[in-house]
XYZ file of C-alpha atoms in Angstrom:
513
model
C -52.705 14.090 -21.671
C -49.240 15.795 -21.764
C -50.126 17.751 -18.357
C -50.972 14.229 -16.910
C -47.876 12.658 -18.118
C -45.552 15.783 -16.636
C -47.749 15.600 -13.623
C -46.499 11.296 -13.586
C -43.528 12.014 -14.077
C -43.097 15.074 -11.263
C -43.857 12.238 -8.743
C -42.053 8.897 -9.857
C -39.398 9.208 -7.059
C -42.463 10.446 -4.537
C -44.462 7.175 -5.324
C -41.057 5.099 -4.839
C -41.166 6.509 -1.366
C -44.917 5.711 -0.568
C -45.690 2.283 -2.488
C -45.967 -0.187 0.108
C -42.669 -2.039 0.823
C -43.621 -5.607 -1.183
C -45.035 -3.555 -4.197
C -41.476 -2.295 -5.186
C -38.952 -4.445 -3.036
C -37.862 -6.947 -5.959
C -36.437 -3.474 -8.319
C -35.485 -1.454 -5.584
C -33.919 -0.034 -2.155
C -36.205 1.666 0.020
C -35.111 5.159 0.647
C -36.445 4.701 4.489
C -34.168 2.315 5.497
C -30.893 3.015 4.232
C -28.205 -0.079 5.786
C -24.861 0.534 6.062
C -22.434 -1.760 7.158
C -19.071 0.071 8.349
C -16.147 -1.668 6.963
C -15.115 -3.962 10.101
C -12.939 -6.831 10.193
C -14.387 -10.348 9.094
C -14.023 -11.357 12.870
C -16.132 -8.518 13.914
C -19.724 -8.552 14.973
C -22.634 -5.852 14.505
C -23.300 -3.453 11.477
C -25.324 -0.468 11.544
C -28.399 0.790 9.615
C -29.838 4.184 9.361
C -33.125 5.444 9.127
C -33.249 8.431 6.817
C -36.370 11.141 7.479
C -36.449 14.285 6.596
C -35.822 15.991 10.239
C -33.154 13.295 11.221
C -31.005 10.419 10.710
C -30.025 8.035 13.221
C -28.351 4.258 13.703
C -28.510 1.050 15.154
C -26.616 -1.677 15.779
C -27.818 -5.335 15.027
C -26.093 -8.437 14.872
C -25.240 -9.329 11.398
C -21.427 -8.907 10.567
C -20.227 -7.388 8.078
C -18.305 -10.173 6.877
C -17.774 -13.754 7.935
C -16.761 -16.670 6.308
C -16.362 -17.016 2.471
C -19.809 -18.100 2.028
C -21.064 -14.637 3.571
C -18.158 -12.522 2.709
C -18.825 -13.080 -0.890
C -22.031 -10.822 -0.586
C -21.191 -8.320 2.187
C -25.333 -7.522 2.295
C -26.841 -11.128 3.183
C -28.410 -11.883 0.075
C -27.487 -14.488 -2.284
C -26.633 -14.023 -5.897
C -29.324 -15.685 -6.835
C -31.587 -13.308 -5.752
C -31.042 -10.704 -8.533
C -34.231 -8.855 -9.655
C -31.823 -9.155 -13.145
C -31.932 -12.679 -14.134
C -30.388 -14.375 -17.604
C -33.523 -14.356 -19.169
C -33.632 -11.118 -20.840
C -37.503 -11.812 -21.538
C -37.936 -11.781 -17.367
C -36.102 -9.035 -17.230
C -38.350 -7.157 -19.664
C -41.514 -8.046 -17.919
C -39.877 -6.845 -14.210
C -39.202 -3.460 -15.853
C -42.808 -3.337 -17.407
C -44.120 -4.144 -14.158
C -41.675 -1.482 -12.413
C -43.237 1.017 -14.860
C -47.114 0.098 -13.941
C -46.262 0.309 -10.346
C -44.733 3.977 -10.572
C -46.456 5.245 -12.833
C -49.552 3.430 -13.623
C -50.622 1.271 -16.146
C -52.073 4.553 -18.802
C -48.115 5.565 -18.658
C -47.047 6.696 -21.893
C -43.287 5.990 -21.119
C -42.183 3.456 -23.646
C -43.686 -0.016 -23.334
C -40.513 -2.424 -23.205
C -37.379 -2.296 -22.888
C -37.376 -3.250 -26.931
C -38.435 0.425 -27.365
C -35.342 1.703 -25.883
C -32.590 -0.352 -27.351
C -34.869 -1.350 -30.629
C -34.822 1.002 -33.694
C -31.352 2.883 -33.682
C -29.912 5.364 -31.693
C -32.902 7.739 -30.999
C -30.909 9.897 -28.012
C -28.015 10.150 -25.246
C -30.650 9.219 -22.698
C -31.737 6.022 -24.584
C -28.174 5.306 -25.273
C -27.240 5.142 -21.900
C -30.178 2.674 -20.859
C -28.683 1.213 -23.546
C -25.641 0.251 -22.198
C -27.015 -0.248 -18.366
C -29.393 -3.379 -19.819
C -26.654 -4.794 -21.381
C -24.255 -4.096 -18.661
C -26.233 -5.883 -15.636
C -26.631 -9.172 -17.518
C -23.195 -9.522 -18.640
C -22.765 -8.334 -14.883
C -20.112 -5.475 -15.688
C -19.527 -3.990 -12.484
C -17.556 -1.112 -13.340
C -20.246 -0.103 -15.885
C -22.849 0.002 -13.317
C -21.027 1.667 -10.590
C -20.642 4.387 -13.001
C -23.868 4.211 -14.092
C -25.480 4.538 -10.594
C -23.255 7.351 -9.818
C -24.016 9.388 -12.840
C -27.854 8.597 -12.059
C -27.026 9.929 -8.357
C -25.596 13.281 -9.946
C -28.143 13.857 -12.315
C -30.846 13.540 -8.906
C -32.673 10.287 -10.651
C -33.526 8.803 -7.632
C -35.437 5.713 -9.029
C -32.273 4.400 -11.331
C -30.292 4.994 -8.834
C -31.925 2.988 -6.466
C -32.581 0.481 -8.714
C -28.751 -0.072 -9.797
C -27.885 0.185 -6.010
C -30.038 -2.981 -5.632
C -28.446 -4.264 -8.698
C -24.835 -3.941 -7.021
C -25.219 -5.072 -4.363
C -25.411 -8.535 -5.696
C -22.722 -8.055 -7.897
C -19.838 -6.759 -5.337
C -17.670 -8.856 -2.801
C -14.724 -7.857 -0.355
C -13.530 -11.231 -1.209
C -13.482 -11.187 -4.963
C -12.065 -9.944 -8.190
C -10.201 -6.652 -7.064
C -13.021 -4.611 -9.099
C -15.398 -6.669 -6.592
C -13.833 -5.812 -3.498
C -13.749 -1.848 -4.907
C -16.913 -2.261 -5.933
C -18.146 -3.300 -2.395
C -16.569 0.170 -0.118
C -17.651 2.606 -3.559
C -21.380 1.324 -2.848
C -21.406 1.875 0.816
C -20.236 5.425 -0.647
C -22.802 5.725 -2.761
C -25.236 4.863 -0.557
C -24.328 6.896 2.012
C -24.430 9.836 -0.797
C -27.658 9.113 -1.660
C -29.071 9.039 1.744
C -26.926 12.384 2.279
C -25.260 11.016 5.649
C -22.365 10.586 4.300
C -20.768 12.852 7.305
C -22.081 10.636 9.824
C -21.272 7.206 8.207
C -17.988 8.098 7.456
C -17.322 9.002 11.329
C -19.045 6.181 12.600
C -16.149 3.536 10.884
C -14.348 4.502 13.827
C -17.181 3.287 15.982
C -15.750 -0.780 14.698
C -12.056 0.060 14.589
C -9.705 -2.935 15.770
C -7.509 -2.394 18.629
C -4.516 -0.201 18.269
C -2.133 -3.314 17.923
C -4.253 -4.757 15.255
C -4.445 -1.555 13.254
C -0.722 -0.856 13.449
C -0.293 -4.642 12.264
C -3.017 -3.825 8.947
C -0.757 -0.240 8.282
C 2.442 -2.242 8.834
C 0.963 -5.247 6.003
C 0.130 -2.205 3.480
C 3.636 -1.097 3.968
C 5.083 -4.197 3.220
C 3.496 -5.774 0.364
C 3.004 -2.458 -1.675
C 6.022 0.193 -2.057
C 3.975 2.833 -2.031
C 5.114 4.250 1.194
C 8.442 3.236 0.841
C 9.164 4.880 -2.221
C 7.559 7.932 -1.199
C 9.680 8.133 2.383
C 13.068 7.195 0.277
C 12.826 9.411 -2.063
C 12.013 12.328 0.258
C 14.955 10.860 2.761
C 16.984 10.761 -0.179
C 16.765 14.887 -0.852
C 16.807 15.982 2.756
C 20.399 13.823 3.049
C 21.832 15.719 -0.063
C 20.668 18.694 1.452
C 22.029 18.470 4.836
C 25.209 16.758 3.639
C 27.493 19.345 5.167
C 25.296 20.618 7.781
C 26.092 19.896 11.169
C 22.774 20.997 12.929
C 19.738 19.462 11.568
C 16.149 20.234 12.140
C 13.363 18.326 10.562
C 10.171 19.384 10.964
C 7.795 16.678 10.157
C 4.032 17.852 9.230
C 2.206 14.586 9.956
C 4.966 11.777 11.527
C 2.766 9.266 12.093
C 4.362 6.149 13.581
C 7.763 8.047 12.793
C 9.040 4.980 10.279
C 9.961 7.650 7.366
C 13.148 8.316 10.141
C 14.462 5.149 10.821
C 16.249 4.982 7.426
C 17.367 8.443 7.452
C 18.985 8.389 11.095
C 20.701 4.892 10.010
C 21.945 7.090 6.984
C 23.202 10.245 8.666
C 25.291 7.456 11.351
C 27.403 6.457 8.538
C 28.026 9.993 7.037
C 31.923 10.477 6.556
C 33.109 12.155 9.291
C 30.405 11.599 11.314
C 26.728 12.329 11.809
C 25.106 15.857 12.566
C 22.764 16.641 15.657
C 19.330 15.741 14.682
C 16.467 17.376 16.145
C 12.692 16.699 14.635
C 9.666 18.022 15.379
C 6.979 16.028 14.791
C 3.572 17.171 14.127
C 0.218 15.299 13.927
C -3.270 15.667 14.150
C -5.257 14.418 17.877
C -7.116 11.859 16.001
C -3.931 9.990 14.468
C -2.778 8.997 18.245
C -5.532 5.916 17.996
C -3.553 4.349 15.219
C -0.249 5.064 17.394
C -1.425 3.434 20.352
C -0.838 6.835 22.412
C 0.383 10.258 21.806
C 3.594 11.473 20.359
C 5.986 10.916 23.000
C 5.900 7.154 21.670
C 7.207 8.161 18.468
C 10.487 10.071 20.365
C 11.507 7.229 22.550
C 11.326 4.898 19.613
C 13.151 7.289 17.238
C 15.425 8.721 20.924
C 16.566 4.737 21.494
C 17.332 4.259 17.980
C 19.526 7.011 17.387
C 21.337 6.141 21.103
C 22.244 3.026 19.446
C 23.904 4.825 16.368
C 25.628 7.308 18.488
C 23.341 10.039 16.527
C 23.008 13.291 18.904
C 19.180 13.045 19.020
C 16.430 15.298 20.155
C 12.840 14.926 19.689
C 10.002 17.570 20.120
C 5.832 16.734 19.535
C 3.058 18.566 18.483
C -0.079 17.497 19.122
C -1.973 19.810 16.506
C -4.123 20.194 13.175
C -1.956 21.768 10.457
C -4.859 23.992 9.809
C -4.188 25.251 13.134
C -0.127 25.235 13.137
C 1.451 29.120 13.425
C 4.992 29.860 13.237
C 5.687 29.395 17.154
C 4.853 25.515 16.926
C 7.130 24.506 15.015
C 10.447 25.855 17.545
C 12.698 26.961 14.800
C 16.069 27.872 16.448
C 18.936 29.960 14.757
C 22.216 27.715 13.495
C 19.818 24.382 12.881
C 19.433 23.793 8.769
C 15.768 23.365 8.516
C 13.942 20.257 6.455
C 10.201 20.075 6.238
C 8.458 17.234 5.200
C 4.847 17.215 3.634
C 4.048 13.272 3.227
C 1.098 12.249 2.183
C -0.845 15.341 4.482
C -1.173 18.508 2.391
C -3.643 17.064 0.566
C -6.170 16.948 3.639
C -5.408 21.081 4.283
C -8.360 22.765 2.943
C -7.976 25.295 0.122
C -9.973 28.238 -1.343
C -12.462 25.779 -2.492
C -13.820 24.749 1.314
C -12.848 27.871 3.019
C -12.213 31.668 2.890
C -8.926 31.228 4.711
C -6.935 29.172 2.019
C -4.513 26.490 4.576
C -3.082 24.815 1.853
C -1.460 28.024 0.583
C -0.660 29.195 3.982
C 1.757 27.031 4.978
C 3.452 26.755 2.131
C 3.988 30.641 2.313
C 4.143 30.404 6.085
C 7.338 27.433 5.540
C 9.044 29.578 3.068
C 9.355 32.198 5.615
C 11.152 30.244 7.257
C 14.152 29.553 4.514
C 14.346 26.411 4.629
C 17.601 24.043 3.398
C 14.663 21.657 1.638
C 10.963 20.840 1.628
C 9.473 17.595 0.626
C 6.634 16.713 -1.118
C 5.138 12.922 -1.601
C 1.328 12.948 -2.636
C -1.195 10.624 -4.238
C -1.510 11.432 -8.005
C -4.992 11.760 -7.715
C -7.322 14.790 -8.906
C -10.561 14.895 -6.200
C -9.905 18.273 -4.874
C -12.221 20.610 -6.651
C -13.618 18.162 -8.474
C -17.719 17.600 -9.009
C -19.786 14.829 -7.897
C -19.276 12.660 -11.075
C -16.266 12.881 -12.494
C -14.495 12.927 -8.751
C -16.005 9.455 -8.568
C -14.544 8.275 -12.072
C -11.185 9.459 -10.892
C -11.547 7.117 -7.480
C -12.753 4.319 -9.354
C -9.878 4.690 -11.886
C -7.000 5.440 -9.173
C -8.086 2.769 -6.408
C -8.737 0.148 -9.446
C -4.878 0.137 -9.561
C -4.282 0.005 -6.328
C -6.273 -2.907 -5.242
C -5.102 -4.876 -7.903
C -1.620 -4.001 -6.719
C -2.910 -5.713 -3.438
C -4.457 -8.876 -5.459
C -0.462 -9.811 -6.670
C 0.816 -9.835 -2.825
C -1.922 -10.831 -0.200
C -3.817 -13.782 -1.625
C -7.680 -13.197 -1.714
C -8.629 -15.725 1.206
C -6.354 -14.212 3.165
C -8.473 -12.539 6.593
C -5.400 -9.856 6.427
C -6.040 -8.913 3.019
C -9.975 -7.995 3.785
C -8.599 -6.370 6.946
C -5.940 -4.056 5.322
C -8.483 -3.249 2.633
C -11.357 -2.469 5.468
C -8.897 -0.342 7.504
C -6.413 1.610 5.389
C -8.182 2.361 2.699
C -11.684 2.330 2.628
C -12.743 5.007 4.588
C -10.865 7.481 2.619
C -13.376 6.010 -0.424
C -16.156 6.316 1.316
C -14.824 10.022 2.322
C -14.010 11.253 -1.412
C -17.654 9.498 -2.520
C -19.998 10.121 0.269
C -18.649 13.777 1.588
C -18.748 17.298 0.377
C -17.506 20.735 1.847
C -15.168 20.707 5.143
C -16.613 16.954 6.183
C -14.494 15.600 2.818
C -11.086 15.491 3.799
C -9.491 13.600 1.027
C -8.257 15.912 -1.103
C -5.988 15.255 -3.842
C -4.235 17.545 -6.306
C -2.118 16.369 -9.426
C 1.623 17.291 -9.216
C 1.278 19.939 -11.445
C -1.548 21.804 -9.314
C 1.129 21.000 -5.889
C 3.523 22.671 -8.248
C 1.936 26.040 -8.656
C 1.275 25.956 -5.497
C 4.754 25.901 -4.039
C 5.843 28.343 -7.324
C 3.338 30.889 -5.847
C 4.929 30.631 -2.599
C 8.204 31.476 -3.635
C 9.749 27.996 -3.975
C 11.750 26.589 -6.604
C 12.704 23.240 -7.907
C 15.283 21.211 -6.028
C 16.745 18.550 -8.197
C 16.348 14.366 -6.559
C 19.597 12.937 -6.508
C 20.510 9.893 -9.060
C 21.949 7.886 -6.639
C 18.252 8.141 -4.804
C 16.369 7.516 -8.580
C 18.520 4.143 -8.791
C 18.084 3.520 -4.806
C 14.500 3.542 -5.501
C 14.891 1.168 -8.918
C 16.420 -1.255 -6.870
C 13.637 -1.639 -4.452
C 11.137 -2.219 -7.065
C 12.936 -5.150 -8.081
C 11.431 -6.820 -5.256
C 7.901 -6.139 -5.937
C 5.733 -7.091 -8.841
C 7.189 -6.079 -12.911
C 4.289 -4.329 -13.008
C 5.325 -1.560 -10.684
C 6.746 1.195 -12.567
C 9.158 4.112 -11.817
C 8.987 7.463 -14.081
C 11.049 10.382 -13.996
C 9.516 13.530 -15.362
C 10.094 17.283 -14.795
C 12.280 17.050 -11.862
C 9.474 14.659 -10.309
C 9.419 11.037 -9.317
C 6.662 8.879 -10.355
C 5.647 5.591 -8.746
C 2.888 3.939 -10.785
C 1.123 0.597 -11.459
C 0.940 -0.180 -15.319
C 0.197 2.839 -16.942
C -1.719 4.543 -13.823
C 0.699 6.811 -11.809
C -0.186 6.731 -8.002
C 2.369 8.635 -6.224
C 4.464 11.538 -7.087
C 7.548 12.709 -5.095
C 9.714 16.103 -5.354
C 11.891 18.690 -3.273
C 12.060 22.498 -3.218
C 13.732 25.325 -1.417
């Protein structure tokens, strides 16, 4: 008896693979059809779905969107709420996991009979705790419980809960909802993808749906707007390369991932009305190939915007680009000259440099040491407060759920939920990099974030030390927040500036030289 029961057990997630399809379709996902639906704008059509085998995974397109109107949007997957395998009656529910049971394991099973056996007759152990609080979790329809409870199941390698809950969610999520709901939706196609371990290839293929460059600089431009996230990070770091430079006559800034250039706007407008007039600016601006699709083009855009604008504040102005991955940058790339005072700014890019955790040659440490050979006036730092660097499976995916909880309901206060822009900013600023930190593991997970106090032994190690933010800069930054929701919150700690939402800090700012 207890060899047959081990012998059951061995192959409950082999069974789930080989019952046929209407035997097991009501508790849970098949494993050979996997859909994922890349995160595309509500006016976009086609989603794709993978077949998972075990010499291959591929995709096709079909014609289903991923969202559409509010009637459709509400459940990104097709299916109404109303078709829960989990229904109010808690008797129902009973018999469907009875009949679960029989059909993976046969009706001689000696796994408890009910679900009363589990949650009946005191707390017996962890395990029976835990389907404890999943029963009571899907009725009451707790989302947050059950993402965490699918992911845990995910970690742990139980195959049939997980695929069960991932059923379960999928009528409980909505990119139009709550701002848990919305989460909820772009952390399942994460764990999804995890599960069917393509989360490499699902992750690239969000690109394969991307708007057109206008329409992605207009979703990047929204973010920047309605949340002061950005803002706050590019003032503050502004702020400590001007008291640098203050006296300086030659500037050079080099710039490890400019983007659309908009941290330089502020800072050339600045240096224009310096008493006694502004320095020669030169910056070198450095990027990655792939960031020229949400440019429009390559870096020479970024110079004549940033060459036109400084022409029309009579700032001496020179521009040089890099087109390069900072894995890849070396000394000679970056065109220091003697007599220039040298700023470098890390914004929001370190954190995707792989360290001694991905790779024998440690990047993230390397050009911190390779910058400080440099002597600079300054160096910048603005990064996500986040810890998924070198975290595990699990408790990485706590820390998401925890740190993008705050910032979507950051979003909820500003862009009003029936909004098409809101979905869209949602779908193409921030998603991907959940599905990345979820989905992805070694080199292929790119999202990396480090608490402040990790970045800070870093740069200590390198030979840095602190550089003190100016308090004209902490109260600059105060009086920007006044235009954004109370809820916002600035903190000043250890020589460190921390922007937060209610008592979750999100984005941490400091200098050194």
């Amino acid at each position: 008896m207890q060899a047959s029961r081990q012998h059951r057990r061995s192959v409950m997630s082999h069974t789930l693979y080989h019952q046929p399809v209407q035997e097991v379709e009501a508790y849970c996902f098949p494993q050979n059809q996997l859909c994922f639906s890349p995160l595309e704008s509500s006016s976009a059509s086609g989603y794709y779905t993978f077949y998972n085998s075990p010499s291959t995974v591929t995709f096709s397109t079909s014609g289903s969107p991923f969202s559409q109107q509010e009637s459709q949007s509400d459940n990104i997957y097709g299916s109404p709420i109303s078709g829960s395998c989990v229904t109010d009656d808690v008797n129902e529910f009973r018999h469907k996991l009875q009949e679960l049971e029989n059909v993976m394991l046969g009706p001689d099973s000696d796994i408890p009979d009910s679900y009363d056996s589990i949650v009946q007759g005191g707390v017996v152990s962890p395990e029976k705790d835990s389907w404890r609080e999943i029963m009571e979790a899907i009725p009451k329809r707790d989302l947050k419980q059950v993402l965490v409870a699918c992911a845990k199941s995910i970690s742990e390698n139980d195959l049939l809960t997980a695929q069960w809950l991932i059923a379960e969610l999928r009528q409980l999520v909505s990119v139009s909802g709550e701002p848990i709901q919305r989460l909820g939706a772009y952390m399942l196609e994460g764990l999804v993808s995890r599960l069917a371990s393509s989360g490499s290839l699902i992750y690239k293929s969000l690109r394969f749906k991307e708007p057109a460059n206008s329409e992605l600089l207009s979703y990047m431009h929204i973010l920047y707007e309605v949340c002061p996230y950005f803002k706050f990070g590019y003032m503050s770091a502004n702020g400590a390369i001007a008291e640098a430079m203050k006296h300086e006559n030659r500037v050079h800034i080099v710039d490890f991932q400019i983007g659309q250039g908009s941290q330089w706007v502020a800072l050339i407008q600045a240096f224009a009305a310096r008493p006694g007039g502004p320095p020669h600016i030169r910056i070198t601006g450095l990027d990655d190939p792939a960031s020229a699709y949400a440019r429009g083009g390559g870096l020479n855009i970024v110079g004549q915007r940033l060459s036109k604008l400084a022409k029309s504040f009579k700032v001496p102005f020179e521009f040089c680009g890099a087109t390069i991955s900072g894995c890849d940058i070396e000394p000679e790339n970056l065109g220091i000259r003697a007599g220039e005072a040298l700023a470098v700014n890390f914004a929001f890019v370190l954190h995707h440099m792989p360290d001694e955790s991905v790779s024998t040659r440690n990047h993230r440490d390397r050009l911190l040491r390779l910058v400080k050979s440099m002597s600079p006036n300054v160096v910048t730092l603005v990064e996500q407060e986040c810890n998924t660097n070198t975290a595990s499976f699990f408790p990485r995916f706590l820390e998401a759920l925890d740190y993008y909880t705050a910032m979507f309901e950051s979003i909820d206060v500003t862009l009003p939920r029936e909004r098409k822009e809101r979905i869209n900013v949602e779908q193409h600023c921030l998603a991907r990099d959940v599905v990345n930190v979820i989905a992805c593991e070694g080199t292929e997970r790119v999202e990396r974030h480090e608490l402040l106090g990790k970045w800070k032994s870093r740069f200590t190690m390198a030979g840095f030390s602190p550089y003190p933010l100016s308090s004209l800069v902490n109260a600059t930054i105060k009086t920007l927040l006044e235009n954004y929701n109370c809820k916002y919150r600035l903190d000043e700690r250890d020589g460190a500036l921390y922007l937060g939402w209610m008592n979750r800090d999100l984005v941490a700012s400091c200098a050194w030289k």
